[in-house]
mmCIF file of C-alpha atoms in Angstrom:
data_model
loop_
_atom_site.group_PDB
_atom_site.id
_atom_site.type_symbol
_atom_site.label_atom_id
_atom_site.label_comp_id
_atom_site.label_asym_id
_atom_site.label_seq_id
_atom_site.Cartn_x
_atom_site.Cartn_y
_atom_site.Cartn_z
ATOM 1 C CA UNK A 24 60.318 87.395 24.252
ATOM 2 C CA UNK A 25 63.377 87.861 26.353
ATOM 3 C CA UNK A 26 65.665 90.337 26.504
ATOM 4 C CA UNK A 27 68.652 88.614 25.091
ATOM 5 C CA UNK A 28 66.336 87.421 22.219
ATOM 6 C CA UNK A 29 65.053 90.635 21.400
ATOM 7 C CA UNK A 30 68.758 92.382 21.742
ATOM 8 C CA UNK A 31 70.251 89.629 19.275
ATOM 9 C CA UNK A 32 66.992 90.175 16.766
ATOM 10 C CA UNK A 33 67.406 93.798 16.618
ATOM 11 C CA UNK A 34 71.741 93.584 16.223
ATOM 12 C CA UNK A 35 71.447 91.328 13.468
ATOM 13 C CA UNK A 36 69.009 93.832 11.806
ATOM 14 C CA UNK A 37 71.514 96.136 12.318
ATOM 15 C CA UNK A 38 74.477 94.632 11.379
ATOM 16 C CA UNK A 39 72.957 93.299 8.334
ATOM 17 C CA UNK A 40 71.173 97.010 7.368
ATOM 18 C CA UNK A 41 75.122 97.685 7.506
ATOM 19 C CA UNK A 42 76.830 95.134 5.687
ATOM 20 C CA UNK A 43 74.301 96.399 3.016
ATOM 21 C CA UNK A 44 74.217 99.933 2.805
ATOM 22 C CA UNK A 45 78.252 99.564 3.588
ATOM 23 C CA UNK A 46 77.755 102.718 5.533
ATOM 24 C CA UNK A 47 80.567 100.950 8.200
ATOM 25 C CA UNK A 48 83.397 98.515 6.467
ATOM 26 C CA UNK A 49 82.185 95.143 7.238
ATOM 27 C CA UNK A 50 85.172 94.531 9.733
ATOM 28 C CA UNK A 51 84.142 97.257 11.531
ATOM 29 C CA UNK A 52 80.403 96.228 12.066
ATOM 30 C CA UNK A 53 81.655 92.801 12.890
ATOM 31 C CA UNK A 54 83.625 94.161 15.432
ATOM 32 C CA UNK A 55 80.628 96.305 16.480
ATOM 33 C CA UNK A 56 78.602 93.031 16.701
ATOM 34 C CA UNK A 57 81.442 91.515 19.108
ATOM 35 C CA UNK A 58 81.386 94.253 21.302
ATOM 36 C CA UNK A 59 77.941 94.818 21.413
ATOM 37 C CA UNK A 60 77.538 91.471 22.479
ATOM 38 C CA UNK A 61 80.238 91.171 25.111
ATOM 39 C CA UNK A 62 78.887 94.785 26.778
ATOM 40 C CA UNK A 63 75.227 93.260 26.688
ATOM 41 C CA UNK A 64 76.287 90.421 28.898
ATOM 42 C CA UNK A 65 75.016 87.857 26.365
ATOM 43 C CA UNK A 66 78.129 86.153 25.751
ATOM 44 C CA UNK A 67 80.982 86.480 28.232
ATOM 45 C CA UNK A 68 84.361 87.522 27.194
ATOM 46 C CA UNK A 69 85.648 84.130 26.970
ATOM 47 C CA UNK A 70 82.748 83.405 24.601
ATOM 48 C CA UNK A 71 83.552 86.421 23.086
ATOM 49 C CA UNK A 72 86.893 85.965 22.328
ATOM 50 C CA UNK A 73 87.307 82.164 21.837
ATOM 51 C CA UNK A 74 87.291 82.734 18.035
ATOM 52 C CA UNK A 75 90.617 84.675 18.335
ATOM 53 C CA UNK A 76 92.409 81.220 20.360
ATOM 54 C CA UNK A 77 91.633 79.421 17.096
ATOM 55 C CA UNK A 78 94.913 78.905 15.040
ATOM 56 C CA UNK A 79 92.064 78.951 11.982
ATOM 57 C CA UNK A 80 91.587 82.360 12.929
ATOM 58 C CA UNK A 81 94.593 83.637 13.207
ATOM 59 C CA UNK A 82 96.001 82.137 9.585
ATOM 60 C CA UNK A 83 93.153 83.530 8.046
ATOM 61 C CA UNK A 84 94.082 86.952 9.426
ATOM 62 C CA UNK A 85 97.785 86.547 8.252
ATOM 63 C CA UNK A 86 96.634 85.370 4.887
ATOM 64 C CA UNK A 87 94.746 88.744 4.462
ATOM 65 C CA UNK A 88 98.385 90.826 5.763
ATOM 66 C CA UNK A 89 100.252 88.367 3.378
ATOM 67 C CA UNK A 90 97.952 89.336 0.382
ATOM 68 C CA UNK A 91 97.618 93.196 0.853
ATOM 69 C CA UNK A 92 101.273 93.202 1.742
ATOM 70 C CA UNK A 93 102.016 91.358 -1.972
ATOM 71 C CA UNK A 94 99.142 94.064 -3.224
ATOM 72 C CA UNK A 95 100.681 96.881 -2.059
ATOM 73 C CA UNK A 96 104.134 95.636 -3.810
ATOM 74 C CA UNK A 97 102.818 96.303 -7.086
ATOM 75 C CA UNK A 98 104.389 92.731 -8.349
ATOM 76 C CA UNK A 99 100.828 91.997 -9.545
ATOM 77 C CA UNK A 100 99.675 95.099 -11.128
ATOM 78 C CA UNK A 101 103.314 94.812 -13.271
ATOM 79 C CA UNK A 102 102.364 91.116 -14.202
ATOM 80 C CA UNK A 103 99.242 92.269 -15.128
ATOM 81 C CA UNK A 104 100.766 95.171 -17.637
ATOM 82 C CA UNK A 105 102.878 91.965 -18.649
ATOM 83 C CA UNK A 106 100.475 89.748 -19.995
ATOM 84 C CA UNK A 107 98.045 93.178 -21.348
ATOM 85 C CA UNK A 108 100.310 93.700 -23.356
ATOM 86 C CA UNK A 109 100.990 90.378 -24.703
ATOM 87 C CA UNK A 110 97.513 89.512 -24.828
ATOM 88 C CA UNK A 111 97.238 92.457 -27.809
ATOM 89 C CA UNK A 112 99.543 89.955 -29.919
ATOM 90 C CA UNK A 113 98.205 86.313 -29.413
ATOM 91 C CA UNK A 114 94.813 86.820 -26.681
ATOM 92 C CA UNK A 115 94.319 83.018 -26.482
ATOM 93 C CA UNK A 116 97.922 82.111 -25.221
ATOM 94 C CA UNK A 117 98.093 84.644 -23.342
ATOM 95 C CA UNK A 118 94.700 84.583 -21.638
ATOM 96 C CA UNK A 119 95.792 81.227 -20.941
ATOM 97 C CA UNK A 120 99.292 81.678 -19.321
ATOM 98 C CA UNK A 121 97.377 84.409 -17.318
ATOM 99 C CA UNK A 122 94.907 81.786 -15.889
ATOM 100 C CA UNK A 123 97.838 79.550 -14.964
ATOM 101 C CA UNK A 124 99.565 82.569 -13.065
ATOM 102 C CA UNK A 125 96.049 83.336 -11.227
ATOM 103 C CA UNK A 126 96.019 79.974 -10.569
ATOM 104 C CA UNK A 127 99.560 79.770 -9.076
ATOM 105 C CA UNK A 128 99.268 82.960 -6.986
ATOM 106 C CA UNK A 129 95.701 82.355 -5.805
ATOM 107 C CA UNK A 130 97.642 78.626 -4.331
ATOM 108 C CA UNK A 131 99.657 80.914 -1.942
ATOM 109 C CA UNK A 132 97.570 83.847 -1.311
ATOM 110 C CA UNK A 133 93.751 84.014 -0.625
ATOM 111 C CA UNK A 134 91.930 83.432 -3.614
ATOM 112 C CA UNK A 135 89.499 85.992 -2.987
ATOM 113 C CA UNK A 136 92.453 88.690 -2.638
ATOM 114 C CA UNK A 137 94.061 87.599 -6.103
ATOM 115 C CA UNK A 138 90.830 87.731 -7.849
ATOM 116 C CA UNK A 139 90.086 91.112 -6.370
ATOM 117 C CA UNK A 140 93.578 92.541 -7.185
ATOM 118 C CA UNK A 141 93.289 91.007 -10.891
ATOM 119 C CA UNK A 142 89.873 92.520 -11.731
ATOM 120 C CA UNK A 143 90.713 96.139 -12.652
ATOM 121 C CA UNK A 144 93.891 94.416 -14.539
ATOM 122 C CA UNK A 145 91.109 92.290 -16.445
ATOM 123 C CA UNK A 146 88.799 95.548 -16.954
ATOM 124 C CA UNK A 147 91.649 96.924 -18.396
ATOM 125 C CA UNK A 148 92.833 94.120 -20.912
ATOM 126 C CA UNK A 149 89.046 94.090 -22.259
ATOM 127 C CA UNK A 150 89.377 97.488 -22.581
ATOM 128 C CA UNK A 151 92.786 97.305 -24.638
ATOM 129 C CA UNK A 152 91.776 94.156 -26.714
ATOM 130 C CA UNK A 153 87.863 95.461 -27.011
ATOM 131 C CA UNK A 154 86.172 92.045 -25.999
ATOM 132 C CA UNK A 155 83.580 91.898 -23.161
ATOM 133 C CA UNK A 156 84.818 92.122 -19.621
ATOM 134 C CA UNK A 157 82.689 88.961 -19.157
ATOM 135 C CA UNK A 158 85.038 86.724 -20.905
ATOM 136 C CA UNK A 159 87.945 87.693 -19.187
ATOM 137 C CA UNK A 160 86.123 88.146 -15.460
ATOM 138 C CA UNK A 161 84.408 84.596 -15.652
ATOM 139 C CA UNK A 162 87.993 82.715 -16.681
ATOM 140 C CA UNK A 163 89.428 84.945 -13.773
ATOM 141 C CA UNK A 164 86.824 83.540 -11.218
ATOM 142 C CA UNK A 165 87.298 80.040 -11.873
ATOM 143 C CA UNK A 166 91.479 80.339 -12.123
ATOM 144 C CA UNK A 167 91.216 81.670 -8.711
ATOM 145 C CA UNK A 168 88.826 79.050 -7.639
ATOM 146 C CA UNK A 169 91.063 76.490 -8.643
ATOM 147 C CA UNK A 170 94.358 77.502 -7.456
ATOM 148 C CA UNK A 171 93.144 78.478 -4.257
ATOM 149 C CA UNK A 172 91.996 74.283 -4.102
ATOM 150 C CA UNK A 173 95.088 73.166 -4.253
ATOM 151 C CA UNK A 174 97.000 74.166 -1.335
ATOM 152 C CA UNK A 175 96.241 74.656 2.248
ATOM 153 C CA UNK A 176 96.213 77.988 2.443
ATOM 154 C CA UNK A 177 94.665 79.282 -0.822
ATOM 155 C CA UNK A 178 91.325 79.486 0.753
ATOM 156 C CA UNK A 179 89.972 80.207 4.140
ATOM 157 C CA UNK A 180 87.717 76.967 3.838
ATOM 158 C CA UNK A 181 90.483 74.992 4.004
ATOM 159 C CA UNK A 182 92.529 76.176 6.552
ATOM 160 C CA UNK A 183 89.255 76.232 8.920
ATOM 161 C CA UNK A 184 88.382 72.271 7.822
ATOM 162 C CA UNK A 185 92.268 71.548 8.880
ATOM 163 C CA UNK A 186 91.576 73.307 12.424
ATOM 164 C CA UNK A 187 88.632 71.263 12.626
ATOM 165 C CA UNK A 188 89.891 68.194 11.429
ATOM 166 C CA UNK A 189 92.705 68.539 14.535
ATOM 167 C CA UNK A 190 89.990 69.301 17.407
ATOM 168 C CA UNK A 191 88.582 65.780 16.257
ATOM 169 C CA UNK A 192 91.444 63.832 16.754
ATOM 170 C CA UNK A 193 92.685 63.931 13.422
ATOM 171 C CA UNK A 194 95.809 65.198 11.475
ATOM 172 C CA UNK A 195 96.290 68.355 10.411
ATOM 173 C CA UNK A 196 95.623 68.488 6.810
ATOM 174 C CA UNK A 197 99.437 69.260 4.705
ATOM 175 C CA UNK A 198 99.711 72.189 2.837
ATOM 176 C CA UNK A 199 100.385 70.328 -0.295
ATOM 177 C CA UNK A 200 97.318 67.974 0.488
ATOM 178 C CA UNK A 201 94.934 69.130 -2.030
ATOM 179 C CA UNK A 202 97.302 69.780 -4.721
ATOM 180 C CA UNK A 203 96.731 66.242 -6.310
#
């Protein structure tokens, strides 16, 4: 066994004894990875840092400021107090005008970042209107699923299959494209 081989067997032990113990936030072991690799010698730094020239990369990044950035507003934790309170006088509608707003927002934020911001406000609404956090949580998944299908950049996935799509010679994939 080589050198390089043995180095890359015993970083991905490491980096994965990390990413589950979360004794280092995973973007800083990634980064750790990166480095590691790049001071090594196994990849070069234009290996290294290729990921970075990808226009994928960088939108995906953005997405992630864009969503913490509408987080750290508070719009979303209000809308959530909305509909709680709502829900305590007709659940069903309400649940179900919630879903389309998860829906909507996951369309223009990452999905995973709506779904993570609307999980305490679910906790919460089972709490107020004593029904199992599973029957709120579940709905919330699949909302967020959905809505981040149907634009360009409600998921990661799709804004990585447009940048590949365009290395091949093809056209860049709209941002409305999935909606229909």
């Amino acid at each position: 066994m080589t050198f390089e081989i043995a180095f890359v067997l015993l970083l991905l032990a490491v980096a994965t004894y990390l990413f589950v113990t979360d004794h280092i936030t995973y973007d800083v072991t990634a980064v750790i990875v990166m480095v590691s690799l790049l001071v090594s010698g196994i990849l070069t730094p234009q290996e290294g840092l290729s990921g970075f020239s990808n226009p994928a990369t960088v939108t995906v990044a953005a997405m992630f400021v864009l969503s913490d950035g509408i987080r750290r507003t508070g719009i979303l934790n209000t809308a959530g107090d909305f509909f709680s309170t709502r829900m305590q006088e007709n659940f069903k509608l309400w649940l179900l005008l919630l879903l389309v707003f998860i829906g909507f927002v996951s369309a223009f934020i990452n999905n995973t970042a709506a779904v993570a911001i609307f999980i305490p406000v679910m906790m919460s609404i089972s709490t107020r209107v004593d029904i199992s956090p599973s029957k709120l949580l579940m709905p919330l998944s699949f909302a967020g699923m959905f809505g981040g299908v149907c634009t360009l950049i409600g998921t990661s996935t799709n804004i990585l299959v447009s940048s590949i799509a365009v290395e091949r010679g093809l056209n860049a994939i709209g941002m409305f494209e999935f909606t229909g």
